[in-house]
mmCIF file of C-alpha atoms and ligand atoms in Angstrom:
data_model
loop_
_atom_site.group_PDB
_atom_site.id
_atom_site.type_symbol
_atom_site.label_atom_id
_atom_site.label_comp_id
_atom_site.label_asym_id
_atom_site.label_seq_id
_atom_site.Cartn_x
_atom_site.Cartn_y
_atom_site.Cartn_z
ATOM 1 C CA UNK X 7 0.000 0.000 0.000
ATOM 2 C CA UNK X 8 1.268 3.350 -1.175
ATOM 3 C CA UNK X 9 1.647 6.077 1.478
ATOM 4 C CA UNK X 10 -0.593 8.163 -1.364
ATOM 5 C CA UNK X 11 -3.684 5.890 -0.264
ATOM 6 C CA UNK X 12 -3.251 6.272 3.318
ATOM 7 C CA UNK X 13 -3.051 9.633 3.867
ATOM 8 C CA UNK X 14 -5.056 12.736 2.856
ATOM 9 C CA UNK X 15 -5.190 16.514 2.914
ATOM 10 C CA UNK X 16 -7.471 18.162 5.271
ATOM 11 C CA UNK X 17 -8.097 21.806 5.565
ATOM 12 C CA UNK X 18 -8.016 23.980 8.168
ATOM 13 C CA UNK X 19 -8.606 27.622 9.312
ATOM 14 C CA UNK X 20 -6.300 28.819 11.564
ATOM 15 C CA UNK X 21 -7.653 30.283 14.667
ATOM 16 C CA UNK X 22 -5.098 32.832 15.634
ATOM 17 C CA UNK X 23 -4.592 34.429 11.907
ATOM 18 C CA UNK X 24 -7.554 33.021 10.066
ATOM 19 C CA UNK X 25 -4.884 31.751 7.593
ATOM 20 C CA UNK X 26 -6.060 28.139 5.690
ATOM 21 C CA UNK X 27 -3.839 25.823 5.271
ATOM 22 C CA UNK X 28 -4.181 21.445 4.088
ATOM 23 C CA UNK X 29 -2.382 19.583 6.652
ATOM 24 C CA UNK X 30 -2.003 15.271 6.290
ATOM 25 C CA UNK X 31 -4.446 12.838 7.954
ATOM 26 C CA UNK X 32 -4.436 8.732 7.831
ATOM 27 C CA UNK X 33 -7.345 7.376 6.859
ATOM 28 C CA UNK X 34 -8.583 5.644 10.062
ATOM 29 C CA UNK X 35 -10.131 2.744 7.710
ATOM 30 C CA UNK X 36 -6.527 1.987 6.653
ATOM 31 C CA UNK X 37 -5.123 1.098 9.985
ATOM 32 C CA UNK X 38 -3.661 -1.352 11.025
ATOM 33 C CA UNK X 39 -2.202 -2.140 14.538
ATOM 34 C CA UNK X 40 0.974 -4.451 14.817
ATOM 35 C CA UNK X 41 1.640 -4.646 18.386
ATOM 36 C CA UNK X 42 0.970 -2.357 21.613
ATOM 37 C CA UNK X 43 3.747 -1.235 23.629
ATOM 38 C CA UNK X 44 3.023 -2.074 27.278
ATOM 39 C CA UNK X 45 2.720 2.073 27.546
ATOM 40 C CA UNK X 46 0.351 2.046 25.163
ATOM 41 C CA UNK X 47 1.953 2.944 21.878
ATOM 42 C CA UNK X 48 0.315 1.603 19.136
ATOM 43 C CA UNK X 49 2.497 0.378 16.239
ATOM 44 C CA UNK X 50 1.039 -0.008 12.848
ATOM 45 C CA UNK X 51 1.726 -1.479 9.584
ATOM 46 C CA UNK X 52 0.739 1.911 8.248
ATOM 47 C CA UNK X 53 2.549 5.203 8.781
ATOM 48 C CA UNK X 54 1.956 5.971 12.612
ATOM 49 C CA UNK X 55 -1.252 8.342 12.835
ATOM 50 C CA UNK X 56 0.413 10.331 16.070
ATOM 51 C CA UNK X 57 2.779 11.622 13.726
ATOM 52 C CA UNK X 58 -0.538 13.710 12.508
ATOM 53 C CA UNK X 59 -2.036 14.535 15.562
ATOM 54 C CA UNK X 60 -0.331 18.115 15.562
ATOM 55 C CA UNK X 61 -1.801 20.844 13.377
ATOM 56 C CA UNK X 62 0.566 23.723 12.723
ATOM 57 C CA UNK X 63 -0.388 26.819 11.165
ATOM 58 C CA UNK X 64 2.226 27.819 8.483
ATOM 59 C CA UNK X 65 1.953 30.880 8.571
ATOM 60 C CA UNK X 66 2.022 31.895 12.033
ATOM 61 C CA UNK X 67 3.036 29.162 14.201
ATOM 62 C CA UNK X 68 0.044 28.343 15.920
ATOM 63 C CA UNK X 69 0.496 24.425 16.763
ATOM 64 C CA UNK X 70 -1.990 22.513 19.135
ATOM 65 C CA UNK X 71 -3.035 19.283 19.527
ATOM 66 C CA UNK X 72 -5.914 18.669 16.282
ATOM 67 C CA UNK X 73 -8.652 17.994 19.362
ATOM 68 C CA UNK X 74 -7.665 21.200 20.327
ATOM 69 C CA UNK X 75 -6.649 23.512 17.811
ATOM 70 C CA UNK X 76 -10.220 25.568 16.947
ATOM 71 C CA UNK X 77 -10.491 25.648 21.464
ATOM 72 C CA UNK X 78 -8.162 29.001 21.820
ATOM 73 C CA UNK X 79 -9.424 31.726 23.485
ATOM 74 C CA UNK X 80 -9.229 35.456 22.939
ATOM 75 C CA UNK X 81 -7.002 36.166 25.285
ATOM 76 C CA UNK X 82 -4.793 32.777 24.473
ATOM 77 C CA UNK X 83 -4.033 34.199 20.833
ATOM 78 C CA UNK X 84 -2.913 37.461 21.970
ATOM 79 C CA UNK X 85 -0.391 35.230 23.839
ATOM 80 C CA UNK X 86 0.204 33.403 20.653
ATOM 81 C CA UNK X 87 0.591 36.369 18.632
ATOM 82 C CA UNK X 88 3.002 38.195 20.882
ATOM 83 C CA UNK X 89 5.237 35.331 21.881
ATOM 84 C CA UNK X 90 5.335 32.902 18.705
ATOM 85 C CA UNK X 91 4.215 34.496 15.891
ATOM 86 C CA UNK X 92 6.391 37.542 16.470
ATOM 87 C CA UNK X 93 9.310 34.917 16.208
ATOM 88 C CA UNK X 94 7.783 31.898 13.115
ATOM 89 C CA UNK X 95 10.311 31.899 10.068
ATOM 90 C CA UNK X 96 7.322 30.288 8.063
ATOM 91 C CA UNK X 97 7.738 26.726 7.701
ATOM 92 C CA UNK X 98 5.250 24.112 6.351
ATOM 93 C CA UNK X 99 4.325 20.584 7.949
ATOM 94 C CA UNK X 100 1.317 20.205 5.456
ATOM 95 C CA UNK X 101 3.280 17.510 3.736
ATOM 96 C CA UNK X 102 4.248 14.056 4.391
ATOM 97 C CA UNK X 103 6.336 14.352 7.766
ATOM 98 C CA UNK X 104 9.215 12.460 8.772
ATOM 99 C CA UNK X 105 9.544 11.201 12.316
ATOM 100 C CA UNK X 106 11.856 13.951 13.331
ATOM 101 C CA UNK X 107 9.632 16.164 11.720
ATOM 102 C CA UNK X 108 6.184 15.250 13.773
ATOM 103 C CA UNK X 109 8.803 15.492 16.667
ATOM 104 C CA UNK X 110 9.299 19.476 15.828
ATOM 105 C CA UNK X 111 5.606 19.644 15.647
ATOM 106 C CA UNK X 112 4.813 18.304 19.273
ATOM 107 C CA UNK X 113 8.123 20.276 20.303
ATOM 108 C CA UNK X 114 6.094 23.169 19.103
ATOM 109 C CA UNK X 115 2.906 22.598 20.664
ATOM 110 C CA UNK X 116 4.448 21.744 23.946
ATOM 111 C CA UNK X 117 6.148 25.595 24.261
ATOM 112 C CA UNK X 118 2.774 26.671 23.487
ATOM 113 C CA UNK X 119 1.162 24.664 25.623
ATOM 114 C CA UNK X 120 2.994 25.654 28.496
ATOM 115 C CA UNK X 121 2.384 29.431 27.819
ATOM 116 C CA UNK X 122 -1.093 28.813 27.612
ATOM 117 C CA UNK X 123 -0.883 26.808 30.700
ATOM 118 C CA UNK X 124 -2.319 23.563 29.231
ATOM 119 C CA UNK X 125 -2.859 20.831 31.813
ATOM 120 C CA UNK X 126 -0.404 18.788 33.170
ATOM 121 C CA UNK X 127 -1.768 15.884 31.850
ATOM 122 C CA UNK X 128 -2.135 17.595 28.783
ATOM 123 C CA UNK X 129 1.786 18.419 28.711
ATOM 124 C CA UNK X 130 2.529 14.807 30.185
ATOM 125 C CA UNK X 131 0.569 13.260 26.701
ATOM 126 C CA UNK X 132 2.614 15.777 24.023
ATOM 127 C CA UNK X 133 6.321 15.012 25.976
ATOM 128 C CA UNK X 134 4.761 11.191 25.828
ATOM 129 C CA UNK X 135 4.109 11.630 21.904
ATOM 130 C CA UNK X 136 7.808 12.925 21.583
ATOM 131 C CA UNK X 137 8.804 9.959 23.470
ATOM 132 C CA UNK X 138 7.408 7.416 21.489
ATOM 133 C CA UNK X 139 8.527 9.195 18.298
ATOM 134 C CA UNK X 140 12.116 9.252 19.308
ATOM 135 C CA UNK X 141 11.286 5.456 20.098
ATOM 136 C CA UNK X 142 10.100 4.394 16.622
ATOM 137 C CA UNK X 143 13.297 6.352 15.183
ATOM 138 C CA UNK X 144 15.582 4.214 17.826
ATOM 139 C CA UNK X 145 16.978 7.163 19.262
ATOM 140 C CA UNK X 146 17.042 5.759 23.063
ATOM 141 C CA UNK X 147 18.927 8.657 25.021
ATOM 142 C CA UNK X 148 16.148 10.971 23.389
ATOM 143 C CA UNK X 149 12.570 8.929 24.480
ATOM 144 C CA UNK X 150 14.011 8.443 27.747
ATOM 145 C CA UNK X 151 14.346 12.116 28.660
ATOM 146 C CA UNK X 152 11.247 12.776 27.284
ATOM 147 C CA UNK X 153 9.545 9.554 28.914
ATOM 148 C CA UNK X 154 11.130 11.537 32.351
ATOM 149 C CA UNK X 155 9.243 14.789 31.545
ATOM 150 C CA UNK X 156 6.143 13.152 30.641
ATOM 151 C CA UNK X 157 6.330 11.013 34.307
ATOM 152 C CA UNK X 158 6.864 13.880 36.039
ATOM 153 C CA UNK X 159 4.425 16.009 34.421
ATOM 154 C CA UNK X 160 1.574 12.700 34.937
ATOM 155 C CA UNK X 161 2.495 12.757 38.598
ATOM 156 C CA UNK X 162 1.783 16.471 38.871
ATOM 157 C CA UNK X 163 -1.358 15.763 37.175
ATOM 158 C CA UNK X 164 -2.356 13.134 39.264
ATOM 159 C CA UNK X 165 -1.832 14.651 42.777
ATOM 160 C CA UNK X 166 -3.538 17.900 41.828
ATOM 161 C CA UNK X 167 -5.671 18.014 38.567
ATOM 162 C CA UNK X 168 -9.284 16.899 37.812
ATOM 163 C CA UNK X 169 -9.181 13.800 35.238
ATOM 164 C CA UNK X 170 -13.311 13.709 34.373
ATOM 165 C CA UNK X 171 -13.739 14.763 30.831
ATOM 166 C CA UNK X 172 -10.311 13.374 29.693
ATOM 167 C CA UNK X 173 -9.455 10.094 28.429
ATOM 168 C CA UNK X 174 -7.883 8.992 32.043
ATOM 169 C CA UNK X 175 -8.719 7.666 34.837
ATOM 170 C CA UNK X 176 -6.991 7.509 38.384
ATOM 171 C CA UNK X 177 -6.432 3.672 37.455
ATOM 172 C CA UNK X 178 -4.864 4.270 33.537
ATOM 173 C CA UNK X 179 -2.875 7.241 35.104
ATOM 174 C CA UNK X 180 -1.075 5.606 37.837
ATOM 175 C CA UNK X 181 -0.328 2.438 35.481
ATOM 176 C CA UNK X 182 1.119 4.364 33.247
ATOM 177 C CA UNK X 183 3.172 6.726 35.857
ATOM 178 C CA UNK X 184 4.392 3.240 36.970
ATOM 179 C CA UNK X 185 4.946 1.684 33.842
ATOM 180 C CA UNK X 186 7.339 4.820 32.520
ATOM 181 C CA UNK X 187 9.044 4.853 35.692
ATOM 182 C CA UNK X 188 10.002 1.101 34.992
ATOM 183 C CA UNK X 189 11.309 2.269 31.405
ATOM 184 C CA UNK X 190 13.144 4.781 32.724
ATOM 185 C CA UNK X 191 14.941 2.488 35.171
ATOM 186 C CA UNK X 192 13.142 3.755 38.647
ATOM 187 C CA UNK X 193 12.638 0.625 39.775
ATOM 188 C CA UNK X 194 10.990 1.656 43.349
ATOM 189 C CA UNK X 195 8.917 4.322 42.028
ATOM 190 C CA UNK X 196 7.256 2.039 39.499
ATOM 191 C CA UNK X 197 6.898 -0.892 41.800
ATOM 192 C CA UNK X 198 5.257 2.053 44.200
ATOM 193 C CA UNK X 199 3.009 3.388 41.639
ATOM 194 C CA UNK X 200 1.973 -0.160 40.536
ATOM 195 C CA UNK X 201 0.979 -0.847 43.859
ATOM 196 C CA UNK X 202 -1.054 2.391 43.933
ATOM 197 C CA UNK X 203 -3.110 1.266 40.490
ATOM 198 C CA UNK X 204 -3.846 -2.391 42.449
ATOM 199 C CA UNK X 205 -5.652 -0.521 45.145
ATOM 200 C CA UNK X 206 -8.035 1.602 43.413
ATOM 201 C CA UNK X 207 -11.336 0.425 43.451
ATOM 202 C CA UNK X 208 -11.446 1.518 39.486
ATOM 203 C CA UNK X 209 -8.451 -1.220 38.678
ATOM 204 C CA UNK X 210 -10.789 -3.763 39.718
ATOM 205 C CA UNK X 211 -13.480 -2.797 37.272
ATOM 206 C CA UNK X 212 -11.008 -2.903 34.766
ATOM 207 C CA UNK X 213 -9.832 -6.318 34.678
ATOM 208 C CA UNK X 214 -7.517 -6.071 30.968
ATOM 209 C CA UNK X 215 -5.894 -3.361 33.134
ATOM 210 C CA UNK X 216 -5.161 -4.940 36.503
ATOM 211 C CA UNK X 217 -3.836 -7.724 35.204
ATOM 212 C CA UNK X 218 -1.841 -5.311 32.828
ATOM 213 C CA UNK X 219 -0.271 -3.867 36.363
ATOM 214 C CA UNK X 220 0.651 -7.272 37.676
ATOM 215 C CA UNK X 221 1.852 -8.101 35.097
ATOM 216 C CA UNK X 222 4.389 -5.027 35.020
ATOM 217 C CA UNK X 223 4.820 -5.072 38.277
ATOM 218 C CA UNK X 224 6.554 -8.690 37.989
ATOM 219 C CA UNK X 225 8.700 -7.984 35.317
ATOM 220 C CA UNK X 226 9.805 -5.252 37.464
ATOM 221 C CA UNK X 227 10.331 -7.371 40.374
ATOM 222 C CA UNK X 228 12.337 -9.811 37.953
ATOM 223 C CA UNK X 229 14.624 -6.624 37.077
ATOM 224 C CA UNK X 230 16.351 -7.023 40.516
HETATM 225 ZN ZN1 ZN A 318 -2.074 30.998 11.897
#
């Protein structure tokens, strides 16, 4: 299959400068997934779709998260504006991107995101992305700095943010706190966090996921 079947053009108005611009989608009827990483990256047979997820606006800079791009508010582009656009050398990601090129992308959004004071969990999932990209390229010094950043920014979220209306749950969220703390060679800290996914009342409910934490918390064990 030809990368020219997978992939399409979608257009989109820019929010901050009203400028339109095509940027490249997979078609979601084309994918395939390989294997799951026990983080939860997906591998396909296909191009990777989270090499997509990150709409940047040519022409100013603007780069969020596609769920999120049309969300800024007023006073959020003003920030945008002064701070990026001020500063953008045009550059176009509209075409087919290479890994290290969805990397810029998320490396993008994440500046923004932090001056428009995203959540944490938020900035955990794009230094997460850029983790997992640096992981498909084999670059292993890379993912596991940004595997680091994305723990420590999932902790934060965890002890002090609201997870309704997100994709997480206590239960996911500690797993996965424990699970990158195993990659990333804390061996105590996962085993810790592990323990802290067992004793929700949520795990239990989720059986594919509590056996998912025993599971990791074994192989962690068998580290020693
Ligand atoms: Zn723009």
């Amino acid at each position: 299959m030809s990368e020219k079947d997978e992939l399409f053009d979608k257009k989109v108005e820019c929010p901050v400068c009203k400028h339109e611009f095509t940027t490249k989608k997979i078609r979601s009827s084309r994918l395939r997934i390989e294997k799951r990483d026990e983080d939860f990256l997906n591998h396909y047979t296909t191009e990777n779709p989270i090499k997509y997820n990150i709409f940047v606006c040519p022409n100013c800079g603007y780069s969020s998260w596609e769920s999120k791009f049309e969300q800024i508010k007023g006073d959020q582009i003003g920030i945008v504006i002064d701070n990026i656009s001020s500063r953008w050398n045009p550059r176009d990601f509209g075409g087919i991107r290479s890994n290290m090129e969805a990397i810029e992308t998320y490396k993008l959004a994440l500046v923004i995101g932090m001056q428009l004071e995203c959540t944490k969990l938020e900035l955990g999932n794009t230094c997460l992305n850029i983790g997992w990209l640096y992981r498909l390229d084999k670059k292993r010094e890379e993912e596991k700095r940004f595997l680091i950043l994305a723990r420590d920014k999932f902790i934060e979220a965890y002890n002090t943010e609201s997870l309704s209306g997100t994709n997480m749950d206590e239960s996911k969220l500690s797993y996965l706190i424990g699970e990158l703390s195993r990659r990333i060679g804390e061996r105590e800290t996962a085993l810790s966090w592990f323990n802290t996914c067992l004793n929700l009342t949520s795990t239990r409910l989720n059986p594919a996921l509590d056996s998912m934490a025993r599971e990791q918390w074994r192989k962690t064990k068998d580290e020693e």
